[in-house]
JSON list of C-alpha atoms in Angstrom, two decimals:
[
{"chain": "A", "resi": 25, "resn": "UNK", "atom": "CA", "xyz": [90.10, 31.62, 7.09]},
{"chain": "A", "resi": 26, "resn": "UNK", "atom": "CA", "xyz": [87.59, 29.58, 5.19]},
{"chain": "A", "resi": 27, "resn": "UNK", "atom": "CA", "xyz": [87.52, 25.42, 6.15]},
{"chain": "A", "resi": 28, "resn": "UNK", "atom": "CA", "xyz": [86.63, 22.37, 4.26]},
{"chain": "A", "resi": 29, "resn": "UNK", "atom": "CA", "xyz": [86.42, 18.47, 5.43]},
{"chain": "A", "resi": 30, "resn": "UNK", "atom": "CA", "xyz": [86.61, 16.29, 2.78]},
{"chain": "A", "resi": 31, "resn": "UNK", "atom": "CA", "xyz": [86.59, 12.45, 1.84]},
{"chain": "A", "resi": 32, "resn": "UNK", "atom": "CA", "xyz": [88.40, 11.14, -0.56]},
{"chain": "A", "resi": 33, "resn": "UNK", "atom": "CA", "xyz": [88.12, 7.79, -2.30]},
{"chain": "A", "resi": 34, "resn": "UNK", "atom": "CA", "xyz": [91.50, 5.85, -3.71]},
{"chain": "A", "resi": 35, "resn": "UNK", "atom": "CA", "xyz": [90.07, 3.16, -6.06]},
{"chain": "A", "resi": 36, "resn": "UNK", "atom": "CA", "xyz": [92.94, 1.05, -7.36]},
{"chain": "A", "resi": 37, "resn": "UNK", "atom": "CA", "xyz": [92.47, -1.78, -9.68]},
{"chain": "A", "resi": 38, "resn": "UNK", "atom": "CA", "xyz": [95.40, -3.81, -11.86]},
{"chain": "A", "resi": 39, "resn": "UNK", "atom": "CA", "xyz": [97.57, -0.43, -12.20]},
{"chain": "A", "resi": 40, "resn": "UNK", "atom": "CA", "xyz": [95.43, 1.53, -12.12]},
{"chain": "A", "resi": 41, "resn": "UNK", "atom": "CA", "xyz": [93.68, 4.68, -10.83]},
{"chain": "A", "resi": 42, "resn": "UNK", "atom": "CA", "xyz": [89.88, 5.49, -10.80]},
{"chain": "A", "resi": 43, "resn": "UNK", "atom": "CA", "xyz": [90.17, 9.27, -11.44]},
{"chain": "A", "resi": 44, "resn": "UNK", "atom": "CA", "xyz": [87.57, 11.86, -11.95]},
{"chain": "A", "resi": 45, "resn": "UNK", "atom": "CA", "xyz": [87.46, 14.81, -14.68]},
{"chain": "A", "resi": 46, "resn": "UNK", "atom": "CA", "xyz": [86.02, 17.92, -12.42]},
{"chain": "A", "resi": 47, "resn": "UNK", "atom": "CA", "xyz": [85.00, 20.75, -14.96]},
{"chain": "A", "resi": 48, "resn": "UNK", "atom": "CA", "xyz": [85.36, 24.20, -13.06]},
{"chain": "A", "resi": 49, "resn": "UNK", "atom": "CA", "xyz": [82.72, 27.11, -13.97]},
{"chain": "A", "resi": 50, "resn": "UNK", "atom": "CA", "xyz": [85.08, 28.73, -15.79]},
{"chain": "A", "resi": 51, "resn": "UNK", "atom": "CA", "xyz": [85.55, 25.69, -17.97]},
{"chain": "A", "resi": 52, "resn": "UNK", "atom": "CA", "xyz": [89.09, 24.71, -16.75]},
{"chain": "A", "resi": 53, "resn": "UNK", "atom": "CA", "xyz": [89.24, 20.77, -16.69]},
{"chain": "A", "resi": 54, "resn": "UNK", "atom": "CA", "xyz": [91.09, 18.78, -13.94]},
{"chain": "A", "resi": 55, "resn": "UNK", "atom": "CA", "xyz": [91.55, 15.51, -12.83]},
{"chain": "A", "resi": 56, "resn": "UNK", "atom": "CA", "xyz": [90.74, 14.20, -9.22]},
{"chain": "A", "resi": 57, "resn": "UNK", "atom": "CA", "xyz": [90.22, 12.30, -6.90]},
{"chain": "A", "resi": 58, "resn": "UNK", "atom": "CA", "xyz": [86.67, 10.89, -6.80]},
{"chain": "A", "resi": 59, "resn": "UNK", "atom": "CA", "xyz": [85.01, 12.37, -2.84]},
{"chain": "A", "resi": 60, "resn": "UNK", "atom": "CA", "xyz": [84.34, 16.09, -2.04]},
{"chain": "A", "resi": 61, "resn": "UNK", "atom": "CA", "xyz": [83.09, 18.11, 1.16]},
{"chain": "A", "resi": 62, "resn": "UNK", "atom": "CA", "xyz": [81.79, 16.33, 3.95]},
{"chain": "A", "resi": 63, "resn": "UNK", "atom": "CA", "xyz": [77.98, 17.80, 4.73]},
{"chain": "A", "resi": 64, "resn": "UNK", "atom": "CA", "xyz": [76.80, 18.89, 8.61]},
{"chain": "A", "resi": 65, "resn": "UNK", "atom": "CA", "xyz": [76.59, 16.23, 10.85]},
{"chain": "A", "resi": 66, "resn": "UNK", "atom": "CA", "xyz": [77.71, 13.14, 7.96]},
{"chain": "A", "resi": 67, "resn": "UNK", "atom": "CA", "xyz": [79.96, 10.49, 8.79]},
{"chain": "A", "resi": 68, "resn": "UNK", "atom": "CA", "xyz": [83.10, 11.19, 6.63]},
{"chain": "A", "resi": 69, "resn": "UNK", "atom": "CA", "xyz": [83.17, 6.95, 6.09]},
{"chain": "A", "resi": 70, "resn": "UNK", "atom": "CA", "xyz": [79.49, 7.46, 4.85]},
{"chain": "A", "resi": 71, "resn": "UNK", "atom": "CA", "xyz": [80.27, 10.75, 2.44]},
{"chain": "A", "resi": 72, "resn": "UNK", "atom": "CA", "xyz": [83.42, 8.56, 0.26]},
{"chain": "A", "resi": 73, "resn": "UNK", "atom": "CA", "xyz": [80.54, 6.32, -0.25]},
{"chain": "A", "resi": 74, "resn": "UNK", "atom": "CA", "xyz": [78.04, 9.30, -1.37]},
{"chain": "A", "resi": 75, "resn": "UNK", "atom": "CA", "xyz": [80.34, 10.61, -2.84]},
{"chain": "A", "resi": 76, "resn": "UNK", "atom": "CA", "xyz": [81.27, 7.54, -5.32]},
{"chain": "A", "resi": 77, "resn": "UNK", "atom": "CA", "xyz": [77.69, 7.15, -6.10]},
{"chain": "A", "resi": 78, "resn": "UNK", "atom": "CA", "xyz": [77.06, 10.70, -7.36]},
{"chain": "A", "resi": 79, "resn": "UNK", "atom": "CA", "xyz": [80.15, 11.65, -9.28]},
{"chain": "A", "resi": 80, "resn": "UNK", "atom": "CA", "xyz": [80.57, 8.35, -10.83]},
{"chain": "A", "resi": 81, "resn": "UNK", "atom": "CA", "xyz": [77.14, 6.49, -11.30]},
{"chain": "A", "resi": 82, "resn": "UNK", "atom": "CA", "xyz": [79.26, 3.51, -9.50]},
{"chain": "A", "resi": 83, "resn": "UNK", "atom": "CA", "xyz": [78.48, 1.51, -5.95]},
{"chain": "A", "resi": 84, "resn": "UNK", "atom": "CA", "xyz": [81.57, 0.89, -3.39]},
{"chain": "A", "resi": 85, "resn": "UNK", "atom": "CA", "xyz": [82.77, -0.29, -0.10]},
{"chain": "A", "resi": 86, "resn": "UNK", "atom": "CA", "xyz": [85.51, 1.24, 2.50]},
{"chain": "A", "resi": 87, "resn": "UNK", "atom": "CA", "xyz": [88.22, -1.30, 2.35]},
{"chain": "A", "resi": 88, "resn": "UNK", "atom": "CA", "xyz": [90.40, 0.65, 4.92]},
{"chain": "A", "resi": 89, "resn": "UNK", "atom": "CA", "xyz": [91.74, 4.36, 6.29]},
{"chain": "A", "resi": 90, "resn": "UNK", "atom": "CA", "xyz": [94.26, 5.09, 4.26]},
{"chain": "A", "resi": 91, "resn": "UNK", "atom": "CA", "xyz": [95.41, 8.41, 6.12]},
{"chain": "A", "resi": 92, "resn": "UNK", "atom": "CA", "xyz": [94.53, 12.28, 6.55]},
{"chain": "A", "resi": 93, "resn": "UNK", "atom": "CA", "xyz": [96.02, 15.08, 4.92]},
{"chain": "A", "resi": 94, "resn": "UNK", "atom": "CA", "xyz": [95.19, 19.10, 6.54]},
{"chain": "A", "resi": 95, "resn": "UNK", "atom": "CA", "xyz": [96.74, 22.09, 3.80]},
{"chain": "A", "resi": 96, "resn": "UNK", "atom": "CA", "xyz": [96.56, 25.52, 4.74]},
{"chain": "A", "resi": 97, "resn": "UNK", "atom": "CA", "xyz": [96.20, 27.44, 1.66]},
{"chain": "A", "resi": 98, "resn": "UNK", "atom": "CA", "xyz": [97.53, 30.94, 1.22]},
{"chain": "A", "resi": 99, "resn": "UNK", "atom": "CA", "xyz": [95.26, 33.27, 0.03]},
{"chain": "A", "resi": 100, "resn": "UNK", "atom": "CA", "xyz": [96.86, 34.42, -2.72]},
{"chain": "A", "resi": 101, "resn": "UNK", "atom": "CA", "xyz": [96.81, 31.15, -4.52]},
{"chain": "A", "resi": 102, "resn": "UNK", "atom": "CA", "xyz": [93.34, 29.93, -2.43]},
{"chain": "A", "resi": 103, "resn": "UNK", "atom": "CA", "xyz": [89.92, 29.74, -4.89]},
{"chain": "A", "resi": 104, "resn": "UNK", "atom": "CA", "xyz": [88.21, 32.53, -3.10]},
{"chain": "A", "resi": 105, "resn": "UNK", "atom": "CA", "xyz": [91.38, 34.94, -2.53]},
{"chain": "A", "resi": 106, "resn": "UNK", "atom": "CA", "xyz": [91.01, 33.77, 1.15]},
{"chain": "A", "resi": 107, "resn": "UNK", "atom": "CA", "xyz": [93.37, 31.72, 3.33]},
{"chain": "A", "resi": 108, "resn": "UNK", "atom": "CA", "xyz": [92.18, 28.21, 3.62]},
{"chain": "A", "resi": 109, "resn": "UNK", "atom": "CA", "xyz": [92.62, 25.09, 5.05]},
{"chain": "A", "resi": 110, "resn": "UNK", "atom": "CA", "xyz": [91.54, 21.88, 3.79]},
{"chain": "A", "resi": 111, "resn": "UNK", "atom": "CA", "xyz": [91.35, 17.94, 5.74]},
{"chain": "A", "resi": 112, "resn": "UNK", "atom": "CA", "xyz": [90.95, 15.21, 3.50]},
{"chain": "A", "resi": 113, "resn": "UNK", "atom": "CA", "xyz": [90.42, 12.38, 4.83]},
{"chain": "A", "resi": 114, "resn": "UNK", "atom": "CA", "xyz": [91.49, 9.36, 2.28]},
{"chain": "A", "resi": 115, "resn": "UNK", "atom": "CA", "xyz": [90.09, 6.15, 2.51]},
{"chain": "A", "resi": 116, "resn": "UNK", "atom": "CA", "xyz": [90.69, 2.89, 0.35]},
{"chain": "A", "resi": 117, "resn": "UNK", "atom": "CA", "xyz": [87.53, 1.96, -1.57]},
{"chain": "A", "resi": 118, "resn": "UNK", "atom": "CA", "xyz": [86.92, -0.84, -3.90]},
{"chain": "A", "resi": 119, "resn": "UNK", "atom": "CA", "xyz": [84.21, -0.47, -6.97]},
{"chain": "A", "resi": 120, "resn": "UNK", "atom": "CA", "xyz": [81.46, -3.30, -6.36]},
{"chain": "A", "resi": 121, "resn": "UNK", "atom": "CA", "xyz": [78.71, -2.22, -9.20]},
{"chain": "A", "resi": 122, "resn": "UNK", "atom": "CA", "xyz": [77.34, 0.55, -11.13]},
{"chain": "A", "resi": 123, "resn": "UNK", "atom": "CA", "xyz": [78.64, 1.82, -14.84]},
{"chain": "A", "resi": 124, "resn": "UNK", "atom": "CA", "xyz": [80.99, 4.89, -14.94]},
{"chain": "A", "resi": 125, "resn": "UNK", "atom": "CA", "xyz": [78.87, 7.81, -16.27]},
{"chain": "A", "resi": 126, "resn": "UNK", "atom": "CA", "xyz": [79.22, 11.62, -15.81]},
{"chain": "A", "resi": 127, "resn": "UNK", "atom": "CA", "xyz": [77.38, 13.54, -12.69]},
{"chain": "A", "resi": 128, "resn": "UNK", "atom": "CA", "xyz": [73.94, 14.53, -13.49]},
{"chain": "A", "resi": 129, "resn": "UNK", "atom": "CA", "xyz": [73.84, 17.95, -13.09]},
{"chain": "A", "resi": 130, "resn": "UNK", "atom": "CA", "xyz": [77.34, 18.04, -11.16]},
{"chain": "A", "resi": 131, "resn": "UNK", "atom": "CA", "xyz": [80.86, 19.46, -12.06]},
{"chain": "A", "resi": 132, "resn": "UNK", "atom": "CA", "xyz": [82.04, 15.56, -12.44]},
{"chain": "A", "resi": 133, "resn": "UNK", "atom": "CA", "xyz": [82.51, 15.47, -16.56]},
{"chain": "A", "resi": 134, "resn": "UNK", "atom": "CA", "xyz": [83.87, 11.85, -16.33]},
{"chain": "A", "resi": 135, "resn": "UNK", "atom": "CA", "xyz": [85.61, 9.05, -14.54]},
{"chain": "A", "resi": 136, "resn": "UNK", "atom": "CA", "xyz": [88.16, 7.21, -15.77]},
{"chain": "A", "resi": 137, "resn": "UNK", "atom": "CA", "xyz": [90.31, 4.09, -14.96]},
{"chain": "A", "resi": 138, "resn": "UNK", "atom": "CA", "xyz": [93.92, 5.39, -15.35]},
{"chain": "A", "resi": 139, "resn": "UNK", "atom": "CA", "xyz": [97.23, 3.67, -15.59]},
{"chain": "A", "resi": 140, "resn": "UNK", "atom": "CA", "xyz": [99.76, 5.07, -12.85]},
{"chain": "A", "resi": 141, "resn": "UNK", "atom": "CA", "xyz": [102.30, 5.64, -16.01]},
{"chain": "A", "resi": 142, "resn": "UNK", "atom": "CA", "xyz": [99.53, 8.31, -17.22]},
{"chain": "A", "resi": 143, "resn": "UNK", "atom": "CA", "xyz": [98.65, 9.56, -14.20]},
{"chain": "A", "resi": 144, "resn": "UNK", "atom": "CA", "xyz": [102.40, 12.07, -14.02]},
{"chain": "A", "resi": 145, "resn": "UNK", "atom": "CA", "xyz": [101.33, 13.79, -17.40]},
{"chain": "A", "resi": 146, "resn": "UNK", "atom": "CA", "xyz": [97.76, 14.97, -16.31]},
{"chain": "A", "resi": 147, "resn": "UNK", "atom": "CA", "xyz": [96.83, 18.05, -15.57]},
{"chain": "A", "resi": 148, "resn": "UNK", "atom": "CA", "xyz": [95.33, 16.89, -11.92]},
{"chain": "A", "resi": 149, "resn": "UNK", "atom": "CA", "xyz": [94.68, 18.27, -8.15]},
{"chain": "A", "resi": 150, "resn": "UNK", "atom": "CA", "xyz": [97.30, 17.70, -5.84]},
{"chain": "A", "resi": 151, "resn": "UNK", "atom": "CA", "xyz": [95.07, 15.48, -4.10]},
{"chain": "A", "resi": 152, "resn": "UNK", "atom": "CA", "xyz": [95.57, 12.71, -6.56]},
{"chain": "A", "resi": 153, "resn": "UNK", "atom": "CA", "xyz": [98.99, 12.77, -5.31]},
{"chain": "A", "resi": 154, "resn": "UNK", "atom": "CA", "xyz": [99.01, 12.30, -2.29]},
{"chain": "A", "resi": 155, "resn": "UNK", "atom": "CA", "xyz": [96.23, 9.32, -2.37]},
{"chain": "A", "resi": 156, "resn": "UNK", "atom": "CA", "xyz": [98.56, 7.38, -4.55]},
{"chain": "A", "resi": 157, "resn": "UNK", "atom": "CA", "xyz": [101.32, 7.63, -2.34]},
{"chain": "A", "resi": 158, "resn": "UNK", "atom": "CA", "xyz": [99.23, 7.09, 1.07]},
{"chain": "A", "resi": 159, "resn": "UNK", "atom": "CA", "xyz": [97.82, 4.07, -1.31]},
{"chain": "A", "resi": 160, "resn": "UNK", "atom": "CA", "xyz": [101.52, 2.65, -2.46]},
{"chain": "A", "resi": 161, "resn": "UNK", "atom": "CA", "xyz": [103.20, 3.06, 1.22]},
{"chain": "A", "resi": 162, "resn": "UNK", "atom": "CA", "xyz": [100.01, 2.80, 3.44]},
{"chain": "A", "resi": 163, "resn": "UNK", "atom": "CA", "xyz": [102.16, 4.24, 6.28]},
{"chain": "A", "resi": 164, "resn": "UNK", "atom": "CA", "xyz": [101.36, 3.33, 10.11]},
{"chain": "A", "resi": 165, "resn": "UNK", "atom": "CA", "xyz": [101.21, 7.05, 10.87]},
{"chain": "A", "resi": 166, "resn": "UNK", "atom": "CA", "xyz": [98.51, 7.67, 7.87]},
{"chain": "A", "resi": 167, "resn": "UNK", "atom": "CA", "xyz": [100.60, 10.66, 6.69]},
{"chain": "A", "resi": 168, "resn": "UNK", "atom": "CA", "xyz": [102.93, 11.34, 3.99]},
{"chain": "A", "resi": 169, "resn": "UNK", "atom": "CA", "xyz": [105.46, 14.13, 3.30]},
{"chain": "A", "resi": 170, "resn": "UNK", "atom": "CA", "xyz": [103.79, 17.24, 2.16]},
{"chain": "A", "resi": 171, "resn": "UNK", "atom": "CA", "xyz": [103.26, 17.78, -1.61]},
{"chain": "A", "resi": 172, "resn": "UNK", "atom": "CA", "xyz": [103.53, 21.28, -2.65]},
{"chain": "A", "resi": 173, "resn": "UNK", "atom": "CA", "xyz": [100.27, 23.35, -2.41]},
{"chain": "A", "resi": 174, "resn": "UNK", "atom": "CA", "xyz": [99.53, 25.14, -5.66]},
{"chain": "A", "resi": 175, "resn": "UNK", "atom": "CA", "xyz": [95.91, 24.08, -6.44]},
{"chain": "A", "resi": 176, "resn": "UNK", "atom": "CA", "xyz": [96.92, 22.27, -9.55]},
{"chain": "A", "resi": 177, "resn": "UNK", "atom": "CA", "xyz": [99.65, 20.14, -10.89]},
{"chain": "A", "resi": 178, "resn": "UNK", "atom": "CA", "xyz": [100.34, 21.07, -14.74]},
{"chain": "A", "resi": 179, "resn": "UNK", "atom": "CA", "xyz": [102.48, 19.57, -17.16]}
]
């Protein structure tokens, strides 16, 4: 079983959702979550922050934990045909500088500020999902109910 820790950042801002376009190698475009893997020995608080900076040419702050989320991923519907399991770790972040631009030399085509009306008709990672909702309730327990593992969300 392959493993990934990740940290993801919720940016929310009058309605609406700071969202990344992630172009695949294959040239399949989805929306995300702006954060990605954790490196050896980083602070997950530290990589949201890194991870802001590179995918979306913008500075931020942690405002809070918003909650963790582990996945095991079957293999048959996993990337590299082997079961996974991912931990994100999501973390409210507020946008203090910086323009919006696409990743130099990175997968990250473009970030976006999105309305949450718009945000049900993308074509987006589950992830997004489930940092709106730990975002909306912020639960004590930093865990909401499982949303359905399929890679992708497409409608």
């Amino acid at each position: 079983m392959s493993f990934r820790l990740a940290a993801y950042a919720v940016c929310v801002e009058e309605g609406r959702v700071l969202l990344a376009r992630h172009v695949g190698p294959d040239g399949e475009s989805t929306w995300t979550l702006p954060g990605g893997r954790v490196e050896h020995a980083e602070d997950p608080f530290d990589a949201v922050i890194r991870e802001v900076a590179e995918e979306t040419g913008c500075d931020a702050v942690v405002e809070r934990l918003l909650g963790v989320d582990s996945r095991v991923i079957p293999a048959e519907i996993a990337r590299a045909g082997v079961k996974h399991q991912n931990i994100g770790i999501f973390y409210q972040v507020r946008i203090t500088g910086g323009e919006l631009r696409p990743e130099p030399n990175g997968e990250t085509a473009e970030s976006v500020w999105t309305p949450f009306d718009e945000v049900a008709g993308l074509c987006r990672s589950s992830l997004v999902d489930i940092g709106i909702a730990l975002a909306r309730t912020t639960p004590a327990t930093g865990h909401v109910p499982p949303v359905t593992v399929g890679d992708l969300i497409r409608h």
